[in-house]
mmCIF file of C-alpha atoms in Angstrom:
data_model
loop_
_atom_site.group_PDB
_atom_site.id
_atom_site.type_symbol
_atom_site.label_atom_id
_atom_site.label_comp_id
_atom_site.label_asym_id
_atom_site.label_seq_id
_atom_site.Cartn_x
_atom_site.Cartn_y
_atom_site.Cartn_z
ATOM 1 C CA UNK D 27 -4.875 -4.504 -15.509
ATOM 2 C CA UNK D 28 -1.814 -3.786 -13.404
ATOM 3 C CA UNK D 29 -0.722 -0.171 -13.767
ATOM 4 C CA UNK D 30 2.310 -0.690 -11.523
ATOM 5 C CA UNK D 31 4.355 -3.833 -12.081
ATOM 6 C CA UNK D 32 7.092 -5.417 -10.024
ATOM 7 C CA UNK D 33 8.198 -8.396 -12.061
ATOM 8 C CA UNK D 34 10.581 -9.898 -9.517
ATOM 9 C CA UNK D 35 8.704 -11.541 -6.632
ATOM 10 C CA UNK D 36 11.924 -11.979 -4.673
ATOM 11 C CA UNK D 37 15.563 -10.933 -4.593
ATOM 12 C CA UNK D 38 18.519 -12.135 -2.529
ATOM 13 C CA UNK D 39 21.536 -9.900 -1.928
ATOM 14 C CA UNK D 40 24.680 -10.304 0.138
ATOM 15 C CA UNK D 41 25.008 -8.003 3.131
ATOM 16 C CA UNK D 42 27.069 -4.949 2.250
ATOM 17 C CA UNK D 43 26.335 -5.159 -1.472
ATOM 18 C CA UNK D 44 23.880 -3.079 -3.491
ATOM 19 C CA UNK D 45 20.219 -4.064 -3.707
ATOM 20 C CA UNK D 46 18.361 -2.931 -6.824
ATOM 21 C CA UNK D 47 14.593 -3.252 -6.954
ATOM 22 C CA UNK D 48 12.807 -2.521 -10.205
ATOM 23 C CA UNK D 49 9.365 -1.287 -11.120
ATOM 24 C CA UNK D 50 7.515 -0.499 -14.347
ATOM 25 C CA UNK D 51 4.350 1.516 -14.834
ATOM 26 C CA UNK D 52 1.927 2.017 -17.683
ATOM 27 C CA UNK D 53 0.063 5.237 -16.904
ATOM 28 C CA UNK D 54 1.898 8.331 -18.155
ATOM 29 C CA UNK D 55 -0.367 10.522 -16.011
ATOM 30 C CA UNK D 56 1.353 9.406 -12.809
ATOM 31 C CA UNK D 57 3.253 12.342 -11.324
ATOM 32 C CA UNK D 58 4.595 10.899 -8.076
ATOM 33 C CA UNK D 59 6.278 7.598 -7.418
ATOM 34 C CA UNK D 60 6.880 6.068 -4.031
ATOM 35 C CA UNK D 61 8.517 3.102 -2.364
ATOM 36 C CA UNK D 62 7.131 1.469 0.761
ATOM 37 C CA UNK D 63 8.715 -1.163 2.971
ATOM 38 C CA UNK D 64 6.736 -3.824 4.800
ATOM 39 C CA UNK D 65 7.702 -6.174 7.613
ATOM 40 C CA UNK D 66 5.545 -9.207 8.495
ATOM 41 C CA UNK D 67 2.458 -8.443 10.599
ATOM 42 C CA UNK D 68 2.941 -4.709 10.119
ATOM 43 C CA UNK D 69 1.510 -2.155 7.732
ATOM 44 C CA UNK D 70 3.603 -0.743 4.877
ATOM 45 C CA UNK D 71 5.777 2.230 5.835
ATOM 46 C CA UNK D 72 6.761 5.039 3.507
ATOM 47 C CA UNK D 73 10.404 4.949 2.446
ATOM 48 C CA UNK D 74 11.132 7.456 -0.309
ATOM 49 C CA UNK D 75 9.385 9.225 -3.182
ATOM 50 C CA UNK D 76 10.196 11.057 -6.390
ATOM 51 C CA UNK D 77 8.341 13.607 -8.463
ATOM 52 C CA UNK D 78 7.952 12.954 -12.184
ATOM 53 C CA UNK D 79 9.913 16.138 -12.922
ATOM 54 C CA UNK D 80 13.029 14.638 -11.361
ATOM 55 C CA UNK D 81 15.137 11.649 -12.315
ATOM 56 C CA UNK D 82 16.814 10.949 -8.988
ATOM 57 C CA UNK D 83 16.127 11.332 -5.290
ATOM 58 C CA UNK D 84 18.466 10.261 -2.537
ATOM 59 C CA UNK D 85 17.927 9.735 1.183
ATOM 60 C CA UNK D 86 20.816 8.176 3.040
ATOM 61 C CA UNK D 87 21.358 4.628 1.801
ATOM 62 C CA UNK D 88 18.271 4.788 -0.419
ATOM 63 C CA UNK D 89 18.170 6.256 -3.913
ATOM 64 C CA UNK D 90 15.272 6.167 -6.344
ATOM 65 C CA UNK D 91 15.864 6.610 -10.062
ATOM 66 C CA UNK D 92 13.128 7.490 -12.535
ATOM 67 C CA UNK D 93 13.287 6.944 -16.303
ATOM 68 C CA UNK D 94 10.112 8.504 -17.678
ATOM 69 C CA UNK D 95 10.731 7.568 -21.283
ATOM 70 C CA UNK D 96 10.961 3.914 -20.300
ATOM 71 C CA UNK D 97 8.248 4.217 -17.636
ATOM 72 C CA UNK D 98 10.649 2.584 -15.228
ATOM 73 C CA UNK D 99 11.890 3.304 -11.736
ATOM 74 C CA UNK D 100 14.301 1.575 -9.440
ATOM 75 C CA UNK D 101 15.274 1.660 -5.790
ATOM 76 C CA UNK D 102 18.931 1.267 -4.866
ATOM 77 C CA UNK D 103 19.975 0.360 -1.338
ATOM 78 C CA UNK D 104 23.678 0.778 -0.597
ATOM 79 C CA UNK D 105 25.053 -0.871 1.440
ATOM 80 C CA UNK D 106 22.421 -3.508 2.137
ATOM 81 C CA UNK D 107 21.898 -4.379 5.808
ATOM 82 C CA UNK D 108 20.127 -7.289 7.525
ATOM 83 C CA UNK D 109 17.310 -4.976 8.643
ATOM 84 C CA UNK D 110 16.538 -4.265 4.997
ATOM 85 C CA UNK D 111 15.047 -7.735 4.610
ATOM 86 C CA UNK D 112 11.381 -6.970 3.945
ATOM 87 C CA UNK D 113 8.819 -6.690 1.159
ATOM 88 C CA UNK D 114 9.213 -3.540 -0.928
ATOM 89 C CA UNK D 115 6.239 -2.046 -2.709
ATOM 90 C CA UNK D 116 6.559 0.308 -5.626
ATOM 91 C CA UNK D 117 3.665 2.769 -5.902
ATOM 92 C CA UNK D 118 2.476 5.562 -8.155
ATOM 93 C CA UNK D 119 0.023 8.417 -7.916
ATOM 94 C CA UNK D 120 -1.690 10.689 -10.439
ATOM 95 C CA UNK D 121 -4.275 12.146 -8.110
ATOM 96 C CA UNK D 122 -4.940 11.672 -4.423
ATOM 97 C CA UNK D 123 -4.846 7.894 -4.475
ATOM 98 C CA UNK D 124 -1.780 5.665 -4.532
ATOM 99 C CA UNK D 125 -1.620 2.529 -6.686
ATOM 100 C CA UNK D 126 0.717 -0.240 -5.562
ATOM 101 C CA UNK D 127 2.600 -3.022 -7.292
ATOM 102 C CA UNK D 128 2.550 -6.573 -5.945
ATOM 103 C CA UNK D 129 5.822 -6.182 -4.078
ATOM 104 C CA UNK D 130 9.314 -7.701 -4.125
ATOM 105 C CA UNK D 131 10.601 -9.682 -1.148
ATOM 106 C CA UNK D 132 14.202 -8.739 -0.429
ATOM 107 C CA UNK D 133 16.424 -11.177 1.474
ATOM 108 C CA UNK D 134 19.723 -9.864 2.773
ATOM 109 C CA UNK D 135 22.142 -12.760 3.180
ATOM 110 C CA UNK D 136 24.831 -12.728 5.898
ATOM 111 C CA UNK U 11 0.474 10.021 18.249
ATOM 112 C CA UNK U 12 -0.803 6.424 18.253
ATOM 113 C CA UNK U 13 -0.823 6.159 14.487
ATOM 114 C CA UNK U 14 -3.617 4.598 12.447
ATOM 115 C CA UNK U 15 -5.475 2.123 14.637
ATOM 116 C CA UNK U 16 -7.277 -0.865 13.173
ATOM 117 C CA UNK U 17 -9.427 -3.421 14.939
ATOM 118 C CA UNK U 18 -9.628 -6.292 15.249
ATOM 119 C CA UNK U 19 -6.106 -7.481 14.377
ATOM 120 C CA UNK U 20 -7.428 -10.917 13.464
ATOM 121 C CA UNK U 21 -10.907 -12.052 12.541
ATOM 122 C CA UNK U 22 -12.062 -15.573 11.784
ATOM 123 C CA UNK U 23 -15.632 -15.960 10.649
ATOM 124 C CA UNK U 24 -17.863 -18.445 8.902
ATOM 125 C CA UNK U 25 -18.995 -18.015 5.346
ATOM 126 C CA UNK U 26 -22.206 -16.027 5.158
ATOM 127 C CA UNK U 27 -21.581 -14.024 8.305
ATOM 128 C CA UNK U 28 -21.293 -10.250 8.429
ATOM 129 C CA UNK U 29 -17.838 -8.842 9.130
ATOM 130 C CA UNK U 30 -17.048 -5.286 10.213
ATOM 131 C CA UNK U 31 -13.529 -3.902 10.181
ATOM 132 C CA UNK U 32 -12.742 -0.661 11.986
ATOM 133 C CA UNK U 33 -10.252 2.129 11.535
ATOM 134 C CA UNK U 34 -9.293 5.211 13.507
ATOM 135 C CA UNK U 35 -7.169 7.546 11.362
ATOM 136 C CA UNK U 36 -4.529 9.926 12.639
ATOM 137 C CA UNK U 37 -6.096 13.103 13.970
ATOM 138 C CA UNK U 38 -5.946 15.947 11.462
ATOM 139 C CA UNK U 39 -5.650 13.742 8.399
ATOM 140 C CA UNK U 40 -8.107 14.567 5.624
ATOM 141 C CA UNK U 41 -7.804 11.370 3.592
ATOM 142 C CA UNK U 42 -8.642 7.801 4.538
ATOM 143 C CA UNK U 43 -7.991 4.741 2.362
ATOM 144 C CA UNK U 44 -8.975 1.087 2.592
ATOM 145 C CA UNK U 45 -6.649 -1.423 0.905
ATOM 146 C CA UNK U 46 -6.720 -5.208 0.651
ATOM 147 C CA UNK U 47 -3.615 -7.371 0.358
ATOM 148 C CA UNK U 48 -3.645 -10.825 -1.208
ATOM 149 C CA UNK U 49 -0.919 -12.976 -2.726
ATOM 150 C CA UNK U 50 -2.532 -12.868 -6.137
ATOM 151 C CA UNK U 51 -3.401 -9.189 -6.386
ATOM 152 C CA UNK U 52 -0.961 -7.520 -4.034
ATOM 153 C CA UNK U 53 -2.141 -4.283 -2.385
ATOM 154 C CA UNK U 54 -5.308 -3.107 -4.068
ATOM 155 C CA UNK U 55 -7.199 0.078 -3.270
ATOM 156 C CA UNK U 56 -10.828 -0.538 -2.351
ATOM 157 C CA UNK U 57 -12.155 2.944 -1.529
ATOM 158 C CA UNK U 58 -11.003 6.308 -0.247
ATOM 159 C CA UNK U 59 -12.549 9.258 1.551
ATOM 160 C CA UNK U 60 -11.710 12.947 1.653
ATOM 161 C CA UNK U 61 -13.139 14.926 4.583
ATOM 162 C CA UNK U 62 -15.416 11.960 5.375
ATOM 163 C CA UNK U 63 -16.890 11.883 1.843
ATOM 164 C CA UNK U 64 -16.331 8.794 -0.348
ATOM 165 C CA UNK U 65 -14.423 9.914 -3.446
ATOM 166 C CA UNK U 66 -13.654 6.731 -5.343
ATOM 167 C CA UNK U 67 -15.129 3.311 -4.613
ATOM 168 C CA UNK U 68 -14.284 1.751 -7.966
ATOM 169 C CA UNK U 69 -12.051 -0.803 -6.253
ATOM 170 C CA UNK U 70 -14.817 -2.251 -4.098
ATOM 171 C CA UNK U 71 -15.147 -5.767 -5.505
ATOM 172 C CA UNK U 72 -18.860 -6.367 -5.081
ATOM 173 C CA UNK U 73 -22.023 -5.028 -3.514
ATOM 174 C CA UNK U 74 -21.251 -7.246 -0.539
ATOM 175 C CA UNK U 75 -18.634 -4.663 0.420
ATOM 176 C CA UNK U 76 -19.547 -1.290 1.904
ATOM 177 C CA UNK U 77 -17.597 1.424 3.710
ATOM 178 C CA UNK U 78 -18.611 4.371 5.810
ATOM 179 C CA UNK U 79 -16.922 7.284 7.485
ATOM 180 C CA UNK U 80 -19.463 8.861 9.857
ATOM 181 C CA UNK U 81 -16.908 11.296 11.276
ATOM 182 C CA UNK U 82 -13.278 12.332 10.952
ATOM 183 C CA UNK U 83 -12.069 9.850 13.549
ATOM 184 C CA UNK U 84 -13.753 6.615 12.500
ATOM 185 C CA UNK U 85 -14.368 4.444 9.456
ATOM 186 C CA UNK U 86 -15.766 0.963 8.902
ATOM 187 C CA UNK U 87 -15.503 -1.581 6.117
ATOM 188 C CA UNK U 88 -18.309 -4.105 6.116
ATOM 189 C CA UNK U 89 -18.624 -7.380 4.221
ATOM 190 C CA UNK U 90 -22.068 -8.966 4.151
ATOM 191 C CA UNK U 91 -22.274 -11.857 3.486
ATOM 192 C CA UNK U 92 -18.636 -12.899 3.730
ATOM 193 C CA UNK U 93 -17.117 -15.549 1.438
ATOM 194 C CA UNK U 94 -13.866 -17.555 1.667
ATOM 195 C CA UNK U 95 -12.351 -15.535 -1.215
ATOM 196 C CA UNK U 96 -12.612 -12.422 0.967
ATOM 197 C CA UNK U 97 -9.826 -13.832 3.148
ATOM 198 C CA UNK U 98 -7.014 -11.280 3.057
ATOM 199 C CA UNK U 99 -5.272 -8.614 5.100
ATOM 200 C CA UNK U 100 -7.197 -5.352 5.081
ATOM 201 C CA UNK U 101 -5.293 -2.120 5.659
ATOM 202 C CA UNK U 102 -6.488 1.342 6.489
ATOM 203 C CA UNK U 103 -4.282 4.360 5.717
ATOM 204 C CA UNK U 104 -4.643 8.074 6.344
ATOM 205 C CA UNK U 105 -2.869 11.262 5.340
ATOM 206 C CA UNK U 106 -3.128 14.803 4.081
ATOM 207 C CA UNK U 107 -2.920 16.051 0.521
ATOM 208 C CA UNK U 108 0.654 15.799 -0.653
ATOM 209 C CA UNK U 109 1.294 12.319 -1.931
ATOM 210 C CA UNK U 110 5.057 12.803 -1.997
ATOM 211 C CA UNK U 111 5.139 12.027 1.715
ATOM 212 C CA UNK U 112 2.979 8.980 1.312
ATOM 213 C CA UNK U 113 0.189 7.959 3.608
ATOM 214 C CA UNK U 114 0.410 6.250 7.007
ATOM 215 C CA UNK U 115 -0.842 2.691 7.229
ATOM 216 C CA UNK U 116 -2.333 0.823 10.155
ATOM 217 C CA UNK U 117 -1.145 -2.661 11.122
ATOM 218 C CA UNK U 118 -3.987 -4.312 9.260
ATOM 219 C CA UNK U 119 -6.758 -6.790 9.999
ATOM 220 C CA UNK U 120 -6.170 -10.382 8.924
ATOM 221 C CA UNK U 121 -9.532 -11.778 7.879
ATOM 222 C CA UNK U 122 -10.117 -15.501 7.469
ATOM 223 C CA UNK U 123 -13.469 -16.699 6.190
ATOM 224 C CA UNK U 124 -13.999 -20.439 6.602
#
């Protein structure tokens, strides 16, 4: 039973355009949501997070939007750069542990 | 700070053998997590510790899996006996309370059971 779902296994975006990665969750008790980025042969690295009391958090080129009523969050990357090509994991937390989705592989095209 | 250190980076073993994965968390971190990554299931939480005490092991797939944290600077994940379906990348992560900053992951151990 997947509590955090990333329904798009992969996404291709032109360099310079906006990348939008989506995530859905089922547990209304989650109070923090996070995005991690992973390169091959490395561990996931923390990218950005948002508290459930907010609907938007921005950090440079990265913005996370949260829609609690729809149990949906998204990560926007503007503008997309070649170094953004990686697997992005959506994650959620309701206590001390973090539950991850299966990930979306983002390809930035030249 | 060397980050979270996992060893070995790669492990190939025969079915039925015992496998031990090791993790050294970042000094000062109170929480330690073991995750497993597979294509089918993504990143799944196996077990986590707080101040060296196991808090939640509900993700441990079977009794063949066990984890220990004898002190604040060392943890092991053991599989005995190993099976081909255990082949995956195993990650260790550590951090302090305050999930909004996430936890720091090691580089992982790629386990192949043949």
